[in-house]
């Protein structure tokens, strides 16, 4: 039991983490500007242990914002879906640069541990598969995904430099595609798109020829990994991939969604967006060794839970 500040705690992954921490008896602060999150996501976490404030973490927050000393700061605030981070490109650049610095400074002030939520996008369109943490990536620094990829890479560099130059205990998680309840129905990512389309009896929009691959990790597995990253010892300065190594093509994923919803597979092919990575699969040996973690929810089970959530929301 301790005190944790979660930036982006009203978002998809953030809200599941907040809920878990409250259940474990933590006191939790949340800063979120609601650009892609919603306080509704925290309905189940309401109570005296949750202190939630609307704030853009790209702007330093005054110490009096919370009358509490944090033990851990987890920086998750950032749009994460391509359509949102491209719509909010400057905000995305800011939250991963200035926002990361503000979150690190807040952690330093309190002598707190710092966990940075980074992404597999730091690998760009990788030439190696699966991607280990030692791979440097292949990123277009001026393309339409650069506002996210490059700012996350800068956030990682900043985190590591603070770790080298100050006494901060800083750790980096690289999240691979995560899915589950509370993704936004219109967030444009493949999971909500395919589920919405299949529930409405519409064709699934496959971009390109659908041979590009992704590996999907259910949100409870992701949260378990964050929890271990927050609470484990001897992890300072480590970068750890968190994802499910079960890789599939987007066409196979379309089949899996249609099968789970029990509708015939219909596909409408659309152009592949520029710089869309052709393959993505995490090497999770480091997570297994250092966190004793590996995902336990397989795709059919995770899809059923996610579809149940979306069913009540699709009209
Ligand atoms: N995608 C697709 N149809 C959609 C949405 C996405 O075929 O309606 C593809 C997209 O081109 C990418 C993959 O699915 O290859 C995953 O896209 P998403 O936006 O979910 O996340 P990314 O992993 O690209 O950040």
Coordinates of C-alpha atoms and ligand atoms in Angstrom, one line a residue:
X1 CA 0.0 0.0 0.0
X2 CA 1.4 3.4 -1.0
X3 CA 0.6 6.5 -3.0
X4 CA 0.7 6.6 -6.8
X5 CA 0.2 9.4 -9.2
X6 CA -1.0 8.3 -12.7
X7 CA -1.0 10.7 -15.5
X8 CA -3.5 9.8 -18.1
X9 CA -5.4 7.8 -15.5
X10 CA -8.8 8.5 -17.1
X11 CA -7.7 6.8 -20.4
X12 CA -8.0 3.2 -21.5
X13 CA -5.0 1.6 -19.9
X14 CA -4.7 4.2 -17.1
X15 CA -8.2 3.6 -15.8
X16 CA -7.7 -0.1 -15.5
X17 CA -4.4 0.5 -13.6
X18 CA -6.1 3.0 -11.3
X19 CA -8.9 0.5 -10.6
X20 CA -6.3 -2.2 -9.8
X21 CA -4.3 0.1 -7.5
X22 CA -7.4 1.2 -5.5
X23 CA -8.4 -2.5 -5.1
X24 CA -4.9 -3.2 -3.7
X25 CA -5.4 -0.4 -1.1
X26 CA -3.3 2.3 -2.7
X27 CA -4.1 6.0 -2.6
X28 CA -4.2 7.2 -6.2
X29 CA -3.9 10.6 -7.8
X30 CA -4.9 11.1 -11.5
X31 CA -4.1 14.0 -13.8
X32 CA -5.8 13.9 -17.2
X33 CA -6.9 16.6 -19.6
X34 CA -9.6 14.3 -21.0
X35 CA -8.4 14.8 -24.6
X36 CA -8.9 11.1 -25.2
X37 CA -9.9 9.9 -21.8
X38 CA -13.1 10.3 -19.7
X39 CA -13.9 10.4 -16.0
X40 CA -16.7 7.8 -16.7
X41 CA -13.8 5.3 -17.1
X42 CA -13.2 5.7 -13.4
X43 CA -16.7 5.2 -12.1
X44 CA -15.8 1.9 -10.6
X45 CA -12.8 3.4 -8.8
X46 CA -14.6 6.2 -7.0
X47 CA -14.0 6.6 -3.3
X48 CA -11.9 8.5 -0.8
X49 CA -8.7 6.8 -2.1
X50 CA -9.0 8.4 -5.6
X51 CA -8.1 12.1 -6.1
X52 CA -8.8 13.0 -9.7
X53 CA -8.0 16.4 -11.3
X54 CA -8.5 17.7 -14.8
X55 CA -5.0 19.0 -15.9
X56 CA -2.8 19.1 -19.0
X57 CA 0.4 17.5 -17.8
X58 CA 2.4 19.4 -20.5
X59 CA 2.0 22.3 -18.1
X60 CA 3.9 21.9 -14.8
X61 CA 1.5 21.3 -11.9
X62 CA 1.8 23.3 -8.7
X63 CA 2.9 21.3 -5.6
X64 CA -0.3 22.3 -3.9
X65 CA -2.3 20.4 -6.5
X66 CA -2.1 17.4 -4.3
X67 CA -1.6 17.5 -0.5
X68 CA 0.2 14.2 -0.7
X69 CA 3.7 12.8 -1.2
X70 CA 3.9 10.2 -4.1
X71 CA 5.9 7.0 -3.9
X72 CA 5.5 6.2 -7.6
X73 CA 4.6 8.4 -10.6
X74 CA 3.4 6.5 -13.7
X75 CA 3.3 8.7 -16.9
X76 CA 0.7 7.3 -19.3
X77 CA -0.8 10.5 -20.6
X78 CA -0.7 10.7 -24.4
X79 CA -3.0 10.0 -27.3
X80 CA -2.1 6.5 -28.5
X81 CA -4.3 5.8 -31.5
X82 CA -3.0 7.0 -34.9
X83 CA -6.1 9.1 -35.8
X84 CA -6.0 10.8 -32.4
X85 CA -2.3 11.5 -32.2
X86 CA -2.3 12.8 -35.8
X87 CA -5.3 15.0 -35.0
X88 CA -3.6 16.1 -31.7
X89 CA 0.0 16.1 -33.2
X90 CA 1.4 19.1 -31.4
X91 CA -0.3 18.1 -28.1
X92 CA 1.2 14.6 -28.5
X93 CA 4.7 16.0 -29.0
X94 CA 4.2 18.2 -26.0
X95 CA 2.9 15.6 -23.6
X96 CA 5.7 13.2 -24.4
X97 CA 8.4 15.8 -24.1
X98 CA 7.4 18.6 -21.7
X99 CA 4.8 16.3 -20.0
X100 CA 7.4 13.7 -19.4
X101 CA 9.8 16.2 -17.9
X102 CA 7.1 17.6 -15.7
X103 CA 6.2 14.1 -14.5
X104 CA 9.8 13.3 -13.8
X105 CA 10.3 16.5 -11.9
X106 CA 7.2 15.8 -9.8
X107 CA 8.7 12.3 -9.0
X108 CA 12.1 13.8 -8.1
X109 CA 10.4 16.4 -5.8
X110 CA 8.9 13.5 -3.7
X111 CA 11.8 11.0 -4.1
X112 CA 9.3 8.8 -6.0
X113 CA 10.0 6.1 -8.4
X114 CA 9.1 7.0 -12.1
X115 CA 7.6 4.6 -14.7
X116 CA 7.4 5.9 -18.2
X117 CA 4.7 4.4 -20.5
X118 CA 6.4 4.1 -23.9
X119 CA 5.5 2.1 -27.0
X120 CA 6.5 -0.4 -29.6
X121 CA 6.3 2.5 -32.0
X122 CA 9.8 3.4 -30.9
X123 CA 10.8 0.4 -33.1
X124 CA 9.0 2.0 -36.1
X125 CA 8.7 -0.4 -39.0
X126 CA 11.2 -3.0 -37.7
X127 CA 13.6 -5.1 -39.8
X128 CA 13.9 -7.7 -37.0
X129 CA 11.3 -9.9 -35.5
X130 CA 10.5 -10.4 -32.7
X131 CA 11.7 -7.0 -31.4
X132 CA 14.0 -7.2 -28.4
X133 CA 14.6 -4.1 -26.3
X134 CA 18.2 -3.8 -27.7
X135 CA 16.8 -3.1 -31.2
X136 CA 17.2 0.6 -32.0
X137 CA 14.3 0.8 -34.4
X138 CA 13.6 2.2 -37.9
X139 CA 11.5 5.3 -37.6
X140 CA 10.7 8.0 -40.1
X141 CA 11.4 11.2 -38.2
X142 CA 9.3 13.5 -40.4
X143 CA 6.4 11.2 -41.4
X144 CA 2.8 11.3 -40.2
X145 CA 3.5 9.0 -37.2
X146 CA 6.6 10.9 -36.1
X147 CA 4.7 13.1 -33.7
X148 CA 4.1 10.0 -31.6
X149 CA 7.1 7.8 -32.4
X150 CA 9.7 10.5 -32.1
X151 CA 8.2 12.1 -29.0
X152 CA 8.0 8.8 -27.3
X153 CA 11.7 8.2 -28.2
X154 CA 12.6 11.6 -26.8
X155 CA 10.6 10.7 -23.6
X156 CA 12.7 7.6 -23.3
X157 CA 16.0 9.5 -23.8
X158 CA 14.9 12.1 -21.2
X159 CA 13.9 9.3 -18.7
X160 CA 17.3 7.6 -19.1
X161 CA 19.2 10.9 -18.8
X162 CA 17.4 11.8 -15.5
X163 CA 18.2 8.3 -14.3
X164 CA 21.9 8.7 -15.2
X165 CA 22.2 12.3 -13.8
X166 CA 20.0 12.3 -10.7
X167 CA 19.1 9.8 -7.9
X168 CA 15.7 9.0 -9.6
X169 CA 14.7 5.3 -9.9
X170 CA 13.2 5.5 -13.4
X171 CA 11.9 2.6 -15.5
X172 CA 10.5 2.3 -19.0
X173 CA 7.7 0.1 -20.4
X174 CA 7.3 -0.4 -24.1
X175 CA 3.7 -1.3 -24.7
X176 CA 2.8 -3.3 -27.7
X177 CA -0.9 -3.3 -29.0
X178 CA -3.1 -3.5 -26.0
X179 CA -6.9 -4.0 -26.2
X180 CA -9.9 -4.5 -24.0
X181 CA -13.0 -2.7 -22.5
X182 CA -12.9 1.1 -22.4
X183 CA -11.1 1.5 -25.8
X184 CA -13.1 4.2 -27.5
X185 CA -15.6 3.0 -30.0
X186 CA -14.4 5.6 -32.5
X187 CA -10.7 5.6 -31.7
X188 CA -9.9 4.3 -35.1
X189 CA -7.7 1.4 -34.0
X190 CA -8.2 -2.0 -35.5
X191 CA -9.7 -3.6 -32.5
X192 CA -12.7 -1.2 -31.9
X193 CA -13.1 -0.7 -35.7
X194 CA -13.4 -4.4 -36.5
X195 CA -15.7 -5.2 -33.5
X196 CA -18.0 -2.2 -34.2
X197 CA -18.2 -3.1 -37.9
X198 CA -18.9 -6.8 -37.2
X199 CA -21.5 -6.0 -34.6
X200 CA -23.2 -3.7 -37.1
X201 CA -23.0 -6.4 -39.9
X202 CA -20.7 -4.1 -41.9
X203 CA -17.6 -5.2 -43.8
X204 CA -14.4 -5.0 -41.9
X205 CA -12.1 -2.3 -43.3
X206 CA -8.7 -4.0 -43.9
X207 CA -6.0 -1.5 -44.7
X208 CA -3.5 -2.6 -47.4
X209 CA -3.7 -6.4 -48.2
X210 CA -4.0 -7.2 -44.5
X211 CA -0.6 -9.1 -44.5
X212 CA 0.9 -6.7 -41.9
X213 CA 1.1 -8.3 -38.4
X214 CA 0.3 -7.2 -34.9
X215 CA 0.4 -9.0 -31.5
X216 CA -2.5 -8.2 -29.2
X217 CA -2.3 -8.1 -25.4
X218 CA -5.4 -8.1 -23.2
X219 CA -5.5 -5.1 -20.8
X220 CA -5.5 -7.1 -17.6
X221 CA -2.2 -8.7 -18.6
X222 CA -0.8 -5.2 -19.4
X223 CA -1.9 -3.9 -16.0
X224 CA -0.3 -6.8 -14.2
X225 CA 3.0 -6.0 -15.9
X226 CA 2.7 -2.3 -15.0
X227 CA 2.0 -3.2 -11.4
X228 CA 5.1 -5.4 -11.3
X229 CA 7.1 -2.7 -12.9
X230 CA 5.9 -0.2 -10.3
X231 CA 6.5 -2.4 -7.3
X232 CA 9.5 -4.6 -8.3
X233 CA 13.0 -3.9 -7.0
X234 CA 16.2 -3.5 -8.9
X235 CA 14.5 -2.3 -12.1
X236 CA 16.0 1.2 -12.3
X237 CA 17.3 2.1 -15.7
X238 CA 15.6 -0.9 -17.4
X239 CA 13.5 -0.8 -20.5
X240 CA 11.0 -3.7 -20.8
X241 CA 8.7 -4.8 -23.6
X242 CA 5.2 -5.6 -22.5
X243 CA 3.0 -7.4 -25.0
X244 CA 1.6 -10.7 -26.1
X245 CA 4.0 -12.6 -28.5
X246 CA 1.1 -14.2 -30.4
X247 CA 1.6 -12.5 -33.7
X248 CA -1.1 -12.6 -36.5
X249 CA -1.8 -10.8 -39.7
X250 CA -4.6 -8.2 -39.8
X251 CA -6.5 -10.5 -42.1
X252 CA -6.3 -13.3 -39.5
X253 CA -7.4 -10.9 -36.9
X254 CA -10.5 -10.0 -39.0
X255 CA -11.3 -13.7 -39.1
X256 CA -10.9 -14.0 -35.4
X257 CA -13.3 -11.1 -34.7
X258 CA -15.9 -12.4 -37.2
X259 CA -15.7 -15.9 -35.6
X260 CA -16.0 -14.4 -32.0
X261 CA -19.1 -12.4 -33.1
X262 CA -20.4 -15.3 -35.2
X263 CA -20.9 -13.3 -38.4
X264 CA -19.7 -14.2 -41.9
X265 CA -16.4 -12.6 -42.7
X266 CA -16.8 -9.6 -45.1
X267 CA -13.8 -7.5 -45.9
X268 CA -13.5 -4.1 -47.6
X269 CA -9.9 -3.3 -48.6
X270 CA -8.7 0.3 -48.1
X271 CA -5.3 1.9 -48.8
X272 CA -2.5 1.2 -46.3
X273 CA -1.7 4.4 -44.3
X274 CA 1.8 5.8 -44.9
X275 CA 4.5 4.3 -42.6
X276 CA 2.2 1.6 -41.3
X277 CA 4.6 -0.9 -39.7
X278 CA 4.6 -4.2 -41.6
X279 CA 5.3 -6.4 -38.6
X280 CA 5.2 -6.2 -34.8
X281 CA 5.9 -8.8 -32.2
X282 CA 7.4 -8.4 -28.8
X283 CA 10.4 -10.3 -27.5
X284 CA 9.3 -10.7 -23.9
X285 CA 12.3 -12.6 -22.4
X286 CA 13.3 -9.6 -20.4
X287 CA 9.8 -9.3 -18.9
X288 CA 9.8 -13.0 -18.1
X289 CA 13.2 -12.8 -16.4
X290 CA 12.9 -9.5 -14.5
X291 CA 9.2 -9.3 -13.8
X292 CA 8.3 -13.0 -13.8
X293 CA 5.5 -11.9 -16.2
X294 CA 3.9 -13.4 -19.3
X295 CA 0.4 -12.8 -20.6
X296 CA -2.2 -15.3 -19.5
X297 CA -5.3 -14.2 -21.5
X298 CA -5.5 -15.6 -25.0
X299 CA -7.1 -13.8 -27.9
X300 CA -10.5 -15.7 -28.0
X301 CA -11.0 -15.0 -24.2
X302 CA -9.9 -11.4 -24.4
X303 CA -12.1 -10.8 -27.5
X304 CA -15.2 -12.2 -25.8
X305 CA -14.7 -9.8 -22.9
X306 CA -14.0 -6.8 -25.2
X307 CA -17.0 -7.6 -27.4
X308 CA -19.3 -7.8 -24.3
X309 CA -18.2 -4.2 -23.5
X310 CA -18.8 -2.9 -27.0
X311 CA -22.1 -4.7 -27.6
X312 CA -23.9 -2.4 -25.2
X313 CA -22.4 0.7 -26.8
X314 CA -22.9 -0.1 -30.5
X315 CA -26.3 1.0 -31.9
Ligands
LIG1 N1 -6.0 -1.4 -39.5 C1 -6.9 -1.9 -40.4 N2 -8.2 -1.5 -40.4 C2 -8.7 -0.6 -39.5 C3 -7.8 0.0 -38.6 C4 -6.5 -0.5 -38.6 O1 -6.5 -2.8 -41.3 O2 -9.9 -0.3 -39.6 C5 -4.6 -1.8 -39.5 C6 -3.6 -0.7 -39.5 O3 -3.3 -0.3 -40.8 C7 -2.4 -1.4 -38.8 C8 -3.1 -2.4 -37.9 O4 -4.4 -2.6 -38.3 O5 -1.7 -2.2 -39.8 C9 -3.1 -1.9 -36.4 O6 -3.6 -0.6 -36.5 P1 -4.0 0.3 -35.2 O7 -4.4 1.6 -35.6 O8 -4.9 -0.5 -34.3 O9 -2.6 0.4 -34.3 P2 -1.1 0.5 -34.7 O10 -0.5 -0.8 -34.3 O11 -0.9 0.7 -36.2 O12 -0.6 1.6 -33.9

